[in-house]
PDB file of C-alpha atoms in Angstrom:
ATOM      1  CA  MET A   1      13.103 -39.631 -30.487  1.00  0.00           C
ATOM      2  CA  SER A   2      14.275 -36.532 -32.351  1.00  0.00           C
ATOM      3  CA  SER A   3      11.370 -34.521 -30.955  1.00  0.00           C
ATOM      4  CA  LEU A   4      12.367 -35.507 -27.422  1.00  0.00           C
ATOM      5  CA  LYS A   5      15.961 -34.433 -28.042  1.00  0.00           C
ATOM      6  CA  SER A   6      14.779 -31.032 -29.280  1.00  0.00           C
ATOM      7  CA  TRP A   7      12.580 -30.376 -26.217  1.00  0.00           C
ATOM      8  CA  PRO A   8      15.372 -28.868 -24.018  1.00  0.00           C
ATOM      9  CA  ALA A   9      16.343 -26.542 -26.852  1.00  0.00           C
ATOM     10  CA  CYS A  10      12.706 -25.422 -27.241  1.00  0.00           C
ATOM     11  CA  CYS A  11      12.453 -24.719 -23.517  1.00  0.00           C
ATOM     12  CA  PHE A  12      15.658 -22.708 -23.619  1.00  0.00           C
ATOM     13  CA  PHE A  13      14.377 -20.699 -26.598  1.00  0.00           C
ATOM     14  CA  LEU A  14      11.076 -19.933 -24.828  1.00  0.00           C
ATOM     15  CA  LEU A  15      12.999 -18.831 -21.730  1.00  0.00           C
ATOM     16  CA  LEU A  16      15.092 -16.480 -23.829  1.00  0.00           C
ATOM     17  CA  LEU A  17      11.928 -15.004 -25.361  1.00  0.00           C
ATOM     18  CA  ALA A  18      10.425 -14.433 -21.915  1.00  0.00           C
ATOM     19  CA  CYS A  19      13.593 -12.784 -20.610  1.00  0.00           C
ATOM     20  CA  GLY A  20      13.800 -10.609 -23.703  1.00  0.00           C
ATOM     21  CA  ALA A  21      10.192  -9.503 -23.305  1.00  0.00           C
ATOM     22  CA  GLU A  22      10.892  -8.427 -19.704  1.00  0.00           C
ATOM     23  CA  ALA A  23      14.080  -6.614 -20.708  1.00  0.00           C
ATOM     24  CA  ASP A  24      12.418  -4.549 -23.438  1.00  0.00           C
ATOM     25  CA  GLY A  25       9.314  -3.839 -21.374  1.00  0.00           C
ATOM     26  CA  THR A  26       6.804  -5.413 -23.811  1.00  0.00           C
ATOM     27  CA  GLN A  27       5.280  -7.697 -21.168  1.00  0.00           C
ATOM     28  CA  PRO A  28       2.756  -5.905 -18.933  1.00  0.00           C
ATOM     29  CA  LEU A  29       4.080  -5.080 -15.496  1.00  0.00           C
ATOM     30  CA  ARG A  30       2.167  -7.077 -12.899  1.00  0.00           C
ATOM     31  CA  LEU A  31       0.962  -4.562 -10.326  1.00  0.00           C
ATOM     32  CA  VAL A  32      -0.166  -5.847  -6.938  1.00  0.00           C
ATOM     33  CA  ALA A  33      -1.793  -4.455  -3.801  1.00  0.00           C
ATOM     34  CA  ASP A  34      -4.304  -5.443  -1.171  1.00  0.00           C
ATOM     35  CA  SER A  35      -7.765  -3.884  -0.915  1.00  0.00           C
ATOM     36  CA  TRP A  36      -7.262  -0.438   0.664  1.00  0.00           C
ATOM     37  CA  PRO A  37     -10.059   1.833  -0.575  1.00  0.00           C
ATOM     38  CA  PRO A  38     -10.142   4.549  -1.768  1.00  0.00           C
ATOM     39  CA  PHE A  39      -6.533   3.954  -2.920  1.00  0.00           C
ATOM     40  CA  THR A  40      -6.649   0.328  -4.087  1.00  0.00           C
ATOM     41  CA  ASP A  41      -9.788  -1.728  -4.668  1.00  0.00           C
ATOM     42  CA  LYS A  42     -11.052  -3.632  -7.707  1.00  0.00           C
ATOM     43  CA  ARG A  43     -14.620  -2.516  -6.979  1.00  0.00           C
ATOM     44  CA  LEU A  44     -13.722   1.158  -7.506  1.00  0.00           C
ATOM     45  CA  PRO A  45     -13.302   3.060 -10.800  1.00  0.00           C
ATOM     46  CA  GLY A  46      -9.743   2.633 -12.058  1.00  0.00           C
ATOM     47  CA  ASN A  47      -9.184   0.066  -9.264  1.00  0.00           C
ATOM     48  CA  GLY A  48      -8.814   2.978  -6.832  1.00  0.00           C
ATOM     49  CA  ALA A  49      -6.982   6.310  -6.828  1.00  0.00           C
ATOM     50  CA  ALA A  50      -3.471   4.934  -6.249  1.00  0.00           C
ATOM     51  CA  VAL A  51      -3.809   2.199  -8.869  1.00  0.00           C
ATOM     52  CA  GLU A  52      -5.152   4.674 -11.422  1.00  0.00           C
ATOM     53  CA  LEU A  53      -2.298   7.112 -10.727  1.00  0.00           C
ATOM     54  CA  VAL A  54       0.335   4.372 -10.950  1.00  0.00           C
ATOM     55  CA  ALA A  55      -1.093   2.655 -14.032  1.00  0.00           C
ATOM     56  CA  THR A  56      -1.493   5.997 -15.837  1.00  0.00           C
ATOM     57  CA  ALA A  57       2.058   7.106 -15.018  1.00  0.00           C
ATOM     58  CA  LEU A  58       3.522   3.752 -16.063  1.00  0.00           C
ATOM     59  CA  SER A  59       1.550   3.849 -19.317  1.00  0.00           C
ATOM     60  CA  ARG A  60       2.919   7.320 -20.061  1.00  0.00           C
ATOM     61  CA  ALA A  61       6.394   5.982 -19.272  1.00  0.00           C
ATOM     62  CA  GLY A  62       5.924   3.237 -21.850  1.00  0.00           C
ATOM     63  CA  TYR A  63       5.001   0.340 -19.568  1.00  0.00           C
ATOM     64  CA  PRO A  64       1.659  -1.444 -19.971  1.00  0.00           C
ATOM     65  CA  SER A  65       0.395  -2.997 -16.754  1.00  0.00           C
ATOM     66  CA  GLU A  66      -2.179  -5.326 -15.251  1.00  0.00           C
ATOM     67  CA  TYR A  67      -3.518  -5.140 -11.696  1.00  0.00           C
ATOM     68  CA  HIS A  68      -3.774  -7.999  -9.199  1.00  0.00           C
ATOM     69  CA  GLU A  69      -5.377  -7.747  -5.762  1.00  0.00           C
ATOM     70  CA  VAL A  70      -4.444 -10.144  -2.968  1.00  0.00           C
ATOM     71  CA  PRO A  71      -4.082  -9.943   0.840  1.00  0.00           C
ATOM     72  CA  TRP A  72      -1.134  -7.798   1.957  1.00  0.00           C
ATOM     73  CA  ASN A  73       1.163 -10.611   3.091  1.00  0.00           C
ATOM     74  CA  ARG A  74       0.600 -12.450  -0.200  1.00  0.00           C
ATOM     75  CA  ALA A  75       1.395  -9.259  -2.108  1.00  0.00           C
ATOM     76  CA  ILE A  76       4.708  -8.869  -0.282  1.00  0.00           C
ATOM     77  CA  LEU A  77       5.602 -12.543  -0.667  1.00  0.00           C
ATOM     78  CA  GLY A  78       4.538 -12.536  -4.322  1.00  0.00           C
ATOM     79  CA  LEU A  79       6.799  -9.586  -5.101  1.00  0.00           C
ATOM     80  CA  ARG A  80       9.751 -11.275  -3.414  1.00  0.00           C
ATOM     81  CA  ARG A  81       9.097 -14.477  -5.373  1.00  0.00           C
ATOM     82  CA  ALA A  82       8.724 -12.571  -8.681  1.00  0.00           C
ATOM     83  CA  ASN A  83       5.048 -13.502  -9.043  1.00  0.00           C
ATOM     84  CA  TYR A  84       4.453  -9.740  -9.334  1.00  0.00           C
ATOM     85  CA  ASP A  85       6.633  -6.851 -10.485  1.00  0.00           C
ATOM     86  CA  VAL A  86       5.412  -3.707  -8.723  1.00  0.00           C
ATOM     87  CA  LEU A  87       3.808  -3.154  -5.324  1.00  0.00           C
ATOM     88  CA  VAL A  88       1.477  -0.207  -5.901  1.00  0.00           C
ATOM     89  CA  ASP A  89       1.424   1.262  -2.396  1.00  0.00           C
ATOM     90  CA  SER A  90       4.426   0.933  -0.103  1.00  0.00           C
ATOM     91  CA  TRP A  91       5.646   3.106   2.724  1.00  0.00           C
ATOM     92  CA  PHE A  92       9.414   3.020   3.106  1.00  0.00           C
ATOM     93  CA  SER A  93      11.068   0.389   5.260  1.00  0.00           C
ATOM     94  CA  ASP A  94      14.733  -0.646   5.374  1.00  0.00           C
ATOM     95  CA  GLU A  95      13.774  -4.310   5.211  1.00  0.00           C
ATOM     96  CA  ARG A  96      11.833  -3.940   1.939  1.00  0.00           C
ATOM     97  CA  SER A  97      14.657  -1.958   0.349  1.00  0.00           C
ATOM     98  CA  GLU A  98      16.805  -5.108   0.582  1.00  0.00           C
ATOM     99  CA  TRP A  99      14.707  -6.799  -2.118  1.00  0.00           C
ATOM    100  CA  GLY A 100      12.771  -3.933  -3.707  1.00  0.00           C
ATOM    101  CA  HIS A 101      13.577  -0.631  -5.443  1.00  0.00           C
ATOM    102  CA  TYR A 102      11.580   2.409  -4.347  1.00  0.00           C
ATOM    103  CA  SER A 103      10.299   5.168  -6.604  1.00  0.00           C
ATOM    104  CA  GLN A 104      10.128   8.725  -5.396  1.00  0.00           C
ATOM    105  CA  PRO A 105       6.953   9.332  -3.340  1.00  0.00           C
ATOM    106  CA  TYR A 106       3.866   9.962  -5.458  1.00  0.00           C
ATOM    107  CA  LEU A 107       1.343  10.576  -2.655  1.00  0.00           C
ATOM    108  CA  ILE A 108       1.297  11.514   1.042  1.00  0.00           C
ATOM    109  CA  ASN A 109      -0.696   9.523   3.619  1.00  0.00           C
ATOM    110  CA  ARG A 110      -1.735  11.354   6.790  1.00  0.00           C
ATOM    111  CA  ILE A 111      -1.833   8.653   9.468  1.00  0.00           C
ATOM    112  CA  ARG A 112      -4.403   9.252  12.198  1.00  0.00           C
ATOM    113  CA  LEU A 113      -5.247   7.687  15.539  1.00  0.00           C
ATOM    114  CA  VAL A 114      -8.931   6.878  16.064  1.00  0.00           C
ATOM    115  CA  GLN A 115     -10.602   6.625  19.475  1.00  0.00           C
ATOM    116  CA  ARG A 116     -14.115   6.081  20.831  1.00  0.00           C
ATOM    117  CA  LYS A 117     -15.941   9.407  20.861  1.00  0.00           C
ATOM    118  CA  GLY A 118     -15.373  11.235  24.145  1.00  0.00           C
ATOM    119  CA  ALA A 119     -12.448   9.052  25.253  1.00  0.00           C
ATOM    120  CA  ASP A 120     -10.325  12.220  25.423  1.00  0.00           C
ATOM    121  CA  PHE A 121      -6.914  10.584  24.992  1.00  0.00           C
ATOM    122  CA  THR A 122      -3.941  12.905  24.574  1.00  0.00           C
ATOM    123  CA  PHE A 123      -1.156  12.302  22.069  1.00  0.00           C
ATOM    124  CA  THR A 124       1.907  14.475  21.492  1.00  0.00           C
ATOM    125  CA  GLN A 125       4.655  11.814  21.612  1.00  0.00           C
ATOM    126  CA  LEU A 126       4.812   8.019  21.384  1.00  0.00           C
ATOM    127  CA  SER A 127       5.226   7.541  25.126  1.00  0.00           C
ATOM    128  CA  ASP A 128       1.733   9.029  25.580  1.00  0.00           C
ATOM    129  CA  LEU A 129       0.393   5.881  23.886  1.00  0.00           C
ATOM    130  CA  TYR A 130       2.096   3.327  26.142  1.00  0.00           C
ATOM    131  CA  PRO A 131      -0.951   2.691  28.392  1.00  0.00           C
ATOM    132  CA  TYR A 132      -3.280   1.950  25.484  1.00  0.00           C
ATOM    133  CA  ARG A 133      -4.074  -1.094  23.315  1.00  0.00           C
ATOM    134  CA  ILE A 134      -3.634  -0.055  19.670  1.00  0.00           C
ATOM    135  CA  ALA A 135      -5.053  -1.949  16.690  1.00  0.00           C
ATOM    136  CA  VAL A 136      -2.655  -1.847  13.714  1.00  0.00           C
ATOM    137  CA  MET A 137      -2.751  -3.425  10.269  1.00  0.00           C
ATOM    138  CA  ARG A 138      -0.607  -6.548  10.089  1.00  0.00           C
ATOM    139  CA  GLY A 139       2.651  -5.914   8.178  1.00  0.00           C
ATOM    140  CA  TYR A 140       2.219  -2.130   7.739  1.00  0.00           C
ATOM    141  CA  ALA A 141       5.315   0.066   8.189  1.00  0.00           C
ATOM    142  CA  TYR A 142       3.731   3.096   9.891  1.00  0.00           C
ATOM    143  CA  SER A 143       7.035   4.727  10.827  1.00  0.00           C
ATOM    144  CA  GLY A 144      10.445   3.552  11.951  1.00  0.00           C
ATOM    145  CA  ALA A 145       9.947   4.874  15.480  1.00  0.00           C
ATOM    146  CA  PHE A 146       6.408   3.507  15.869  1.00  0.00           C
ATOM    147  CA  ASN A 147       7.225   0.049  14.524  1.00  0.00           C
ATOM    148  CA  ALA A 148      10.412  -0.236  16.606  1.00  0.00           C
ATOM    149  CA  ASP A 149       8.944   0.921  19.946  1.00  0.00           C
ATOM    150  CA  LYS A 150       8.553  -2.222  22.050  1.00  0.00           C
ATOM    151  CA  ASN A 151       6.630  -0.359  24.753  1.00  0.00           C
ATOM    152  CA  LEU A 152       3.610   0.121  22.492  1.00  0.00           C
ATOM    153  CA  GLN A 153       0.818  -2.392  23.024  1.00  0.00           C
ATOM    154  CA  THR A 154      -0.022  -3.114  19.386  1.00  0.00           C
ATOM    155  CA  ILE A 155      -2.568  -5.704  18.287  1.00  0.00           C
ATOM    156  CA  ALA A 156      -2.281  -6.784  14.648  1.00  0.00           C
ATOM    157  CA  VAL A 157      -5.515  -7.057  12.643  1.00  0.00           C
ATOM    158  CA  SER A 158      -6.287  -7.806   9.014  1.00  0.00           C
ATOM    159  CA  SER A 159      -8.287  -4.658   8.199  1.00  0.00           C
ATOM    160  CA  PHE A 160      -9.300  -1.254   9.528  1.00  0.00           C
ATOM    161  CA  GLU A 161     -12.905  -2.456   9.495  1.00  0.00           C
ATOM    162  CA  SER A 162     -11.959  -5.108  12.070  1.00  0.00           C
ATOM    163  CA  ALA A 163      -9.984  -2.542  14.074  1.00  0.00           C
ATOM    164  CA  ALA A 164     -12.918  -0.111  14.147  1.00  0.00           C
ATOM    165  CA  HIS A 165     -15.316  -2.771  15.416  1.00  0.00           C
ATOM    166  CA  MET A 166     -12.827  -3.821  18.093  1.00  0.00           C
ATOM    167  CA  LEU A 167     -12.515  -0.174  19.086  1.00  0.00           C
ATOM    168  CA  GLN A 168     -16.275   0.321  19.235  1.00  0.00           C
ATOM    169  CA  LEU A 169     -16.619  -2.796  21.433  1.00  0.00           C
ATOM    170  CA  GLY A 170     -13.852  -1.637  23.791  1.00  0.00           C
ATOM    171  CA  ARG A 171     -11.467  -4.480  22.910  1.00  0.00           C
ATOM    172  CA  VAL A 172      -8.800  -1.896  21.968  1.00  0.00           C
ATOM    173  CA  ASP A 173      -8.361   1.752  22.930  1.00  0.00           C
ATOM    174  CA  LEU A 174      -7.077   3.153  19.629  1.00  0.00           C
ATOM    175  CA  ALA A 175      -6.832   2.229  15.966  1.00  0.00           C
ATOM    176  CA  VAL A 176      -4.430   3.537  13.311  1.00  0.00           C
ATOM    177  CA  GLU A 177      -5.237   4.318   9.678  1.00  0.00           C
ATOM    178  CA  ASP A 178      -4.715   6.785   6.853  1.00  0.00           C
ATOM    179  CA  GLU A 179      -7.237   9.613   7.185  1.00  0.00           C
ATOM    180  CA  TYR A 180      -8.688   9.208   3.661  1.00  0.00           C
ATOM    181  CA  VAL A 181      -9.092   5.457   4.157  1.00  0.00           C
ATOM    182  CA  ALA A 182     -10.794   5.885   7.526  1.00  0.00           C
ATOM    183  CA  ARG A 183     -13.175   8.575   6.209  1.00  0.00           C
ATOM    184  CA  PHE A 184     -14.020   6.412   3.188  1.00  0.00           C
ATOM    185  CA  GLN A 185     -14.883   3.455   5.407  1.00  0.00           C
ATOM    186  CA  PHE A 186     -16.856   5.649   7.823  1.00  0.00           C
ATOM    187  CA  SER A 187     -19.099   6.548   4.873  1.00  0.00           C
ATOM    188  CA  GLU A 188     -19.350   2.956   3.608  1.00  0.00           C
ATOM    189  CA  GLN A 189     -18.763  -0.255   5.576  1.00  0.00           C
ATOM    190  CA  LEU A 190     -18.566   1.487   8.972  1.00  0.00           C
ATOM    191  CA  LYS A 191     -21.398   4.013   8.614  1.00  0.00           C
ATOM    192  CA  ASP A 192     -23.433   2.299  11.383  1.00  0.00           C
ATOM    193  CA  ILE A 193     -20.739   2.983  14.006  1.00  0.00           C
ATOM    194  CA  ALA A 194     -19.009   6.047  12.513  1.00  0.00           C
ATOM    195  CA  ASP A 195     -20.746   8.454  14.894  1.00  0.00           C
ATOM    196  CA  GLN A 196     -19.220   6.560  17.840  1.00  0.00           C
ATOM    197  CA  LEU A 197     -15.617   7.102  16.714  1.00  0.00           C
ATOM    198  CA  GLU A 198     -13.398  10.143  16.184  1.00  0.00           C
ATOM    199  CA  PHE A 199      -9.846  11.164  15.249  1.00  0.00           C
ATOM    200  CA  LEU A 200      -7.323  12.380  17.797  1.00  0.00           C
ATOM    201  CA  PRO A 201      -6.315  15.947  16.879  1.00  0.00           C
ATOM    202  CA  VAL A 202      -2.598  15.250  16.311  1.00  0.00           C
ATOM    203  CA  PRO A 203      -1.640  12.906  13.423  1.00  0.00           C
ATOM    204  CA  LEU A 204       0.623   9.970  14.218  1.00  0.00           C
ATOM    205  CA  SER A 205       2.735  10.669  11.110  1.00  0.00           C
ATOM    206  CA  GLU A 206       2.706  11.692   7.473  1.00  0.00           C
ATOM    207  CA  ASN A 207       3.981   8.838   5.317  1.00  0.00           C
ATOM    208  CA  GLU A 208       5.248   9.046   1.752  1.00  0.00           C
ATOM    209  CA  LEU A 209       3.689   6.475  -0.581  1.00  0.00           C
ATOM    210  CA  HIS A 210       5.921   4.851  -3.224  1.00  0.00           C
ATOM    211  CA  ILE A 211       5.774   2.070  -5.745  1.00  0.00           C
ATOM    212  CA  LEU A 212       8.160  -0.773  -4.916  1.00  0.00           C
ATOM    213  CA  ILE A 213       9.698  -2.684  -7.839  1.00  0.00           C
ATOM    214  CA  ARG A 214      11.294  -6.080  -7.294  1.00  0.00           C
ATOM    215  CA  LEU A 215      15.085  -5.869  -7.552  1.00  0.00           C
ATOM    216  CA  SER A 216      15.106  -9.059  -9.602  1.00  0.00           C
ATOM    217  CA  HIS A 217      13.375  -7.231 -12.465  1.00  0.00           C
ATOM    218  CA  GLY A 218      16.007  -6.334 -15.043  1.00  0.00           C
ATOM    219  CA  GLN A 219      14.649  -2.787 -15.480  1.00  0.00           C
ATOM    220  CA  HIS A 220      13.793  -1.871 -11.879  1.00  0.00           C
ATOM    221  CA  ALA A 221      15.862   1.344 -11.791  1.00  0.00           C
ATOM    222  CA  GLU A 222      14.715   2.491 -15.240  1.00  0.00           C
ATOM    223  CA  ILE A 223      11.063   1.814 -14.387  1.00  0.00           C
ATOM    224  CA  ALA A 224      11.351   3.951 -11.243  1.00  0.00           C
ATOM    225  CA  LYS A 225      13.133   6.761 -13.111  1.00  0.00           C
ATOM    226  CA  ARG A 226      10.538   6.899 -15.885  1.00  0.00           C
ATOM    227  CA  PHE A 227       7.662   6.555 -13.419  1.00  0.00           C
ATOM    228  CA  ASP A 228       8.953   9.504 -11.370  1.00  0.00           C
ATOM    229  CA  ALA A 229       9.208  11.644 -14.513  1.00  0.00           C
ATOM    230  CA  ALA A 230       5.685  10.694 -15.584  1.00  0.00           C
ATOM    231  CA  ILE A 231       4.224  11.586 -12.166  1.00  0.00           C
ATOM    232  CA  ALA A 232       5.981  14.989 -12.315  1.00  0.00           C
ATOM    233  CA  ALA A 233       4.501  15.593 -15.783  1.00  0.00           C
ATOM    234  CA  MET A 234       1.029  14.581 -14.558  1.00  0.00           C
ATOM    235  CA  ARG A 235       1.263  17.045 -11.681  1.00  0.00           C
ATOM    236  CA  ALA A 236       2.267  19.777 -14.138  1.00  0.00           C
ATOM    237  CA  ASP A 237      -0.472  19.141 -16.710  1.00  0.00           C
ATOM    238  CA  GLY A 238      -3.317  18.710 -14.199  1.00  0.00           C
ATOM    239  CA  SER A 239      -4.036  15.038 -14.891  1.00  0.00           C
ATOM    240  CA  TYR A 240      -2.787  14.018 -11.428  1.00  0.00           C
ATOM    241  CA  ALA A 241      -5.230  16.424  -9.738  1.00  0.00           C
ATOM    242  CA  ALA A 242      -8.031  15.266 -12.042  1.00  0.00           C
ATOM    243  CA  ILE A 243      -7.563  11.626 -10.985  1.00  0.00           C
ATOM    244  CA  MET A 244      -7.505  12.574  -7.300  1.00  0.00           C
ATOM    245  CA  ALA A 245     -10.653  14.698  -7.734  1.00  0.00           C
ATOM    246  CA  ARG A 246     -12.416  11.874  -9.563  1.00  0.00           C
ATOM    247  CA  HIS A 247     -11.896   9.734  -6.462  1.00  0.00           C
ATOM    248  CA  GLY A 248     -12.998  12.502  -4.102  1.00  0.00           C
ATOM    249  CA  LEU A 249      -9.489  13.143  -2.728  1.00  0.00           C
TER     250      LEU A 249
END
C-alpha cells in the first residue's frame, strides 16, 4: 500500500526532472521537417543542406538535436502538439506565428513556376496566372499575396514529383517549387521527363527560410537568439558556405 501512495509523488518528481531538462537545454531539441531534397531528406548526407545548417548552428549555440522526418501536415501538427520542438524549414505566415517563434532567415528560396516546354506562358503579375491550373504543395505558404488570391486556380498536391507528372500529362498548366528543389529532382526522380519541362523566366517570389520553434517551449526566444548568432558566425568563418557547397548549392 505504501508503494501505491508514493506513486503520485514519483510521477510528480519525474515531471519536474523533464521540465528542468527542457529549461536548461540538456534534452536534445527535436527537429522536424518533411522530405524536401536537397534541403531536408534522411537519405542525404547530414539529412540535407537545411538540416545540416540548422543542426550545426544549434550545436554551436549549445543545443544538441535529433532529426525526425514526417509528412508536412504531421510536422506542423506535431509542433503544435509539442511532439517536436523546432520546424527546420518554414516560410513566414501570420497563422504560424500565433503558435511558433520564428528565427531570423537563414536561407533564401527562389520560388519558380514550371511549365511544359514551349508552352510560352507569360508571368509578370499574379493576374497573369488566373487562366491557368497551378499545382502547389499542400500547406505551403508561398507568399501572402499568392496564398490569399482567390482567383488563382490552385490544385494541392503532396509533392513536386506528383506536380511535375501532372504537368507533363497536361492535367495542370503550371507547377510551383523552389528552384534548387526542382533542379535536384530533375536530375534524380524526374530525369525521364525533365527535358519536357522548363522554368518561366520571372520568379514567383523569393522566400526567406526560418526555423520555427514552438511557443510552448520554455526557451523559444533564447533558442532563436542563439541560433541567429551562430548562423552569423558560420557565415563569417566560412562553415556556412562549406555546408552549402557540400550539397551542391
